[in-house]
GROMACS .gro file of C-alpha atoms in nm:
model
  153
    1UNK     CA    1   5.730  -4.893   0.739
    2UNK     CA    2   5.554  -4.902   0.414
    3UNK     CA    3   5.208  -4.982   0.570
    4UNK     CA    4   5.262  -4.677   0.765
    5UNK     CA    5   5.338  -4.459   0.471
    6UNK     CA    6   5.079  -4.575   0.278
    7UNK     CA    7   4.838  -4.558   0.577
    8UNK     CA    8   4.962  -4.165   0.653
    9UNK     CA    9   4.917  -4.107   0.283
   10UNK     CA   10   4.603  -4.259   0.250
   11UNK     CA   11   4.497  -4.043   0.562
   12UNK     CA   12   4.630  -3.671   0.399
   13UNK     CA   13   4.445  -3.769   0.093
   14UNK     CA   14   4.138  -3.816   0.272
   15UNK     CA   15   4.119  -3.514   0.477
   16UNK     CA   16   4.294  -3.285   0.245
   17UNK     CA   17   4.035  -3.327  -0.067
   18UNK     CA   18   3.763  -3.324   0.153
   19UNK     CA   19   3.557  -3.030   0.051
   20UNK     CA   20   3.415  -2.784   0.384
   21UNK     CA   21   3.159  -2.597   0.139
   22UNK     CA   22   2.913  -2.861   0.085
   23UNK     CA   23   2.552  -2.814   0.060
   24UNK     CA   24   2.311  -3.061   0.235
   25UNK     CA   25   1.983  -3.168   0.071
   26UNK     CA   26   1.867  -3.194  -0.248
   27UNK     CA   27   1.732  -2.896  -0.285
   28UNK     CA   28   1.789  -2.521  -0.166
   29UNK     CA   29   1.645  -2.437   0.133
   30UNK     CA   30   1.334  -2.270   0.227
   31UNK     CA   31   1.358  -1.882   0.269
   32UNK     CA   32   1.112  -1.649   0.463
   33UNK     CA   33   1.049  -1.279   0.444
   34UNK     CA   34   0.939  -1.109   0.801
   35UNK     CA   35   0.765  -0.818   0.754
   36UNK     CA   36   0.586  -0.629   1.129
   37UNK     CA   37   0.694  -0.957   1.336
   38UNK     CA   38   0.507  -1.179   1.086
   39UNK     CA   39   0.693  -1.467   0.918
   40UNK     CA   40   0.622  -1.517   0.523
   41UNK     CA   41   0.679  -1.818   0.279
   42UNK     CA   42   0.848  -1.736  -0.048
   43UNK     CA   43   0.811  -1.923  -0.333
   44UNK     CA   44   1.171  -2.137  -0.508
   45UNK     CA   45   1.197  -2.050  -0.837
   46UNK     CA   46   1.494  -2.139  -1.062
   47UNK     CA   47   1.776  -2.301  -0.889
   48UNK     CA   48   2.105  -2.474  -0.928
   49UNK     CA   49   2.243  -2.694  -0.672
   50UNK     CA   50   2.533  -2.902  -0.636
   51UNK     CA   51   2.521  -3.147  -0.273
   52UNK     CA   52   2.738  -3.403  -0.267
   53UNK     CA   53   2.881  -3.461  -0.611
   54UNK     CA   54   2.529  -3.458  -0.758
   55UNK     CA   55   2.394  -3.106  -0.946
   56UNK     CA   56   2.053  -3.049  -1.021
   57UNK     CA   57   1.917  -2.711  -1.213
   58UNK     CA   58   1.554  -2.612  -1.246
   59UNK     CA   59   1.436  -2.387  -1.456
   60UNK     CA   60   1.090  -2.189  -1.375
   61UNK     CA   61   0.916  -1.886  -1.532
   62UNK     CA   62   0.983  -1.524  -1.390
   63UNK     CA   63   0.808  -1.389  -1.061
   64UNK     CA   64   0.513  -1.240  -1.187
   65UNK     CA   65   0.432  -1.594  -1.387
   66UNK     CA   66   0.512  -1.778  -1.068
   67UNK     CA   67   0.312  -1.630  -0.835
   68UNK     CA   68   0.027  -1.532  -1.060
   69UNK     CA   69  -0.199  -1.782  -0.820
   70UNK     CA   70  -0.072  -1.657  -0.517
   71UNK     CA   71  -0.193  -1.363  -0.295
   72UNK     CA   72   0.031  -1.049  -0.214
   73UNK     CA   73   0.118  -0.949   0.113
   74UNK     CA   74  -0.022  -0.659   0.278
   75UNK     CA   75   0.244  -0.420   0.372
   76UNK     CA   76   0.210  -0.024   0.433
   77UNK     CA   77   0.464   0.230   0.282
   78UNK     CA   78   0.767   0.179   0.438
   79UNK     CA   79   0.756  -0.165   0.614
   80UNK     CA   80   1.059  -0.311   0.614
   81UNK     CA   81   1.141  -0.641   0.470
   82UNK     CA   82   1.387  -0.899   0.661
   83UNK     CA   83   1.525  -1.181   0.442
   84UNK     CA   84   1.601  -1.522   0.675
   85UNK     CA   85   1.690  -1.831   0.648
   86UNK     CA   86   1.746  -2.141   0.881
   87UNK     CA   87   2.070  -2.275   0.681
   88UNK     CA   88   2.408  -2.318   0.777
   89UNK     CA   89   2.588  -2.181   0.551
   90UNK     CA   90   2.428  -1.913   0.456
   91UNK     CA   91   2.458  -1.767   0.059
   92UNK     CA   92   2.736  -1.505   0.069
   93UNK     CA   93   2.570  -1.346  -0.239
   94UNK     CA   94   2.243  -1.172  -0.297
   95UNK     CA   95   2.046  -0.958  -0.541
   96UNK     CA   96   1.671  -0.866  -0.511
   97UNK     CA   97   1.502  -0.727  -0.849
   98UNK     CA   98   1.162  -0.536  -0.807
   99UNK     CA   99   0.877  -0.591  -1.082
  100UNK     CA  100   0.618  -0.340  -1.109
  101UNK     CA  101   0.422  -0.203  -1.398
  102UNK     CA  102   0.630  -0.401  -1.639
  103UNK     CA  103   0.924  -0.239  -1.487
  104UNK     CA  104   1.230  -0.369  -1.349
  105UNK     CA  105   1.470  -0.271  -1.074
  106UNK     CA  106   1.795  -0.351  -0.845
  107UNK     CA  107   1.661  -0.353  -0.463
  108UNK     CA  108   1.942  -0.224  -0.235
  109UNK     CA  109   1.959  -0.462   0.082
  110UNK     CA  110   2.138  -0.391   0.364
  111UNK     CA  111   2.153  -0.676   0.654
  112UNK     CA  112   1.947  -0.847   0.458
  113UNK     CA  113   1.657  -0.594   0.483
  114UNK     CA  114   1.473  -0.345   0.256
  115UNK     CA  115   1.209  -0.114   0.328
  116UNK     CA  116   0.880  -0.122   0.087
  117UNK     CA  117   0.826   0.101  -0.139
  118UNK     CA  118   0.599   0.443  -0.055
  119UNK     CA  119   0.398   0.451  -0.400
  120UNK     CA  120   0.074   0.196  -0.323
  121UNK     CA  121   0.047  -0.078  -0.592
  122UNK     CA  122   0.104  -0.453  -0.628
  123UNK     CA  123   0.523  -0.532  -0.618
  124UNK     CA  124   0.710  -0.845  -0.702
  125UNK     CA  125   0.985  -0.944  -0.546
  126UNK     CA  126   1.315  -1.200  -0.695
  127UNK     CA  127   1.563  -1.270  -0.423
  128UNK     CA  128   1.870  -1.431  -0.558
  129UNK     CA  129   2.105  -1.570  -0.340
  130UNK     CA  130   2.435  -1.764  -0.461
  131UNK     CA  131   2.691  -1.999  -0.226
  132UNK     CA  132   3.011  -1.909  -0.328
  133UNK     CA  133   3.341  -2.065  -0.341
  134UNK     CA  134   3.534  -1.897  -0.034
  135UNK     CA  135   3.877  -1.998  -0.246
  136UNK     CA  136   3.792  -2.006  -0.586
  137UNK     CA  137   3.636  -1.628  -0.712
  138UNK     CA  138   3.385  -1.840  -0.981
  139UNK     CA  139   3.265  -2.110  -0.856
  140UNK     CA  140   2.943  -2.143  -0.707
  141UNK     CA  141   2.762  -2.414  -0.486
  142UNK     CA  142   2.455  -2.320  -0.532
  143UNK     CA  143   2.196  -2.098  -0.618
  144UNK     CA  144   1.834  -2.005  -0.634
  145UNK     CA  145   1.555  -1.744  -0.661
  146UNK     CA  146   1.309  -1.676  -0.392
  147UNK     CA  147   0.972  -1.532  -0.530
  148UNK     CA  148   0.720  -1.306  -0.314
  149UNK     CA  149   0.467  -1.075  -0.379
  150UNK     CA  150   0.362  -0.746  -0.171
  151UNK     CA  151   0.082  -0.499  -0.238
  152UNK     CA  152   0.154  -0.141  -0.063
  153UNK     CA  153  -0.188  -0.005   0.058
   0.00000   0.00000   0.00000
C-alpha cells in the first residue's frame, strides 16, 4: 500500500510541476519579414532566453549600429510588412519601434503586419517580441529583438 502511495505521489509530482511553456533551443528563433511575396532575414539583436532551466541574455547595440553593414530593403510607399515565424509557441507580445532621422517611434501592428511608410528615406526597424507566462502576468520566457532595415523609394 505504501509503494503505491509513494508511487501515485511520485507520479502527481512529476506531471504536476512539469512546466507546458518551455522554450526549445538555445537561442530565439529566427524571424522573417515578407514584404510583395518575398521572404526577408532579420537580424537577432538583444535577447533573453530561458530553455530548460538554463537563461542566457545578450546584449547588442541598437538597430541602426547593428545593421550599419547591412543593405536596406527596397520597398515602395505603402508595402506592407508581414512579421513570421516558424516557432511553436509563438511570442504573445510584440512592439516594433521605427528609427529614422534620429527619430523614434511606436509602429502599430495589426496581424502581425504594418504598411511602410509613404515619405521615401532609409527606415529601421526593432521588432520585439516577448513569451509570456499564460498564468503568471510578469513572467516572461523569453525575449528578443529582431533588426531590419527598409529604404522607401
Amino acid at each position: 500500500m505504501t509503494r503505491w502511495f509513494v508511487g501515485i505521489m511520485f507520479t502527481i509530482l512529476l506531471f504536476g510541476c512539469t512546466h507546458t511553456n518551455v522554450l526549445s533551443g538555445s537561442s530565439p528563433p529566427d524571424a522573417f519579414v515578407m514584404i510583395n511575396e518575398k521572404k526577408y532575414e532579420t537580424v537577432l539583436g538583444t535577447y533573453c532566453w530561458n530553455s530548460f532551466g538554463e537563461s542566457t541574455c545578450v546584449d547588442t547595440v541598437g538597430p541602426v549600429e547593428l545593421l550599419s553593414a547591412h543593405e536596406p530593403i527596397k520597398v515602395k510607399p505603402g508595402d506592407i510588412v508581414t512579421f513570421t515565424m516558424d516557432y511553436d509557441p509563438m511570442p504573445n507580445e510584440i512592439y516594433v519601434v521605427q528609427y529614422h532621422n534620429d527619430a523614434e517611434q511606436e509602429v502599430e501592428v495589426t496581424n502581425h503586419q504594418f504598411q511602410v511608410p509613404d515619405e521615401q528615406g532609409v527606415y529601421y526597424y526593432s521588432y520585439g517580441v516577448w513569451w509570456m507566462d499564460e498564468h503568471h502576468e510578469h513572467l516572461s520566457h523569453g525575449d528578443a529583438f529582431y533588426n531590419f532595415v527598409l529604404e522607401v523609394k
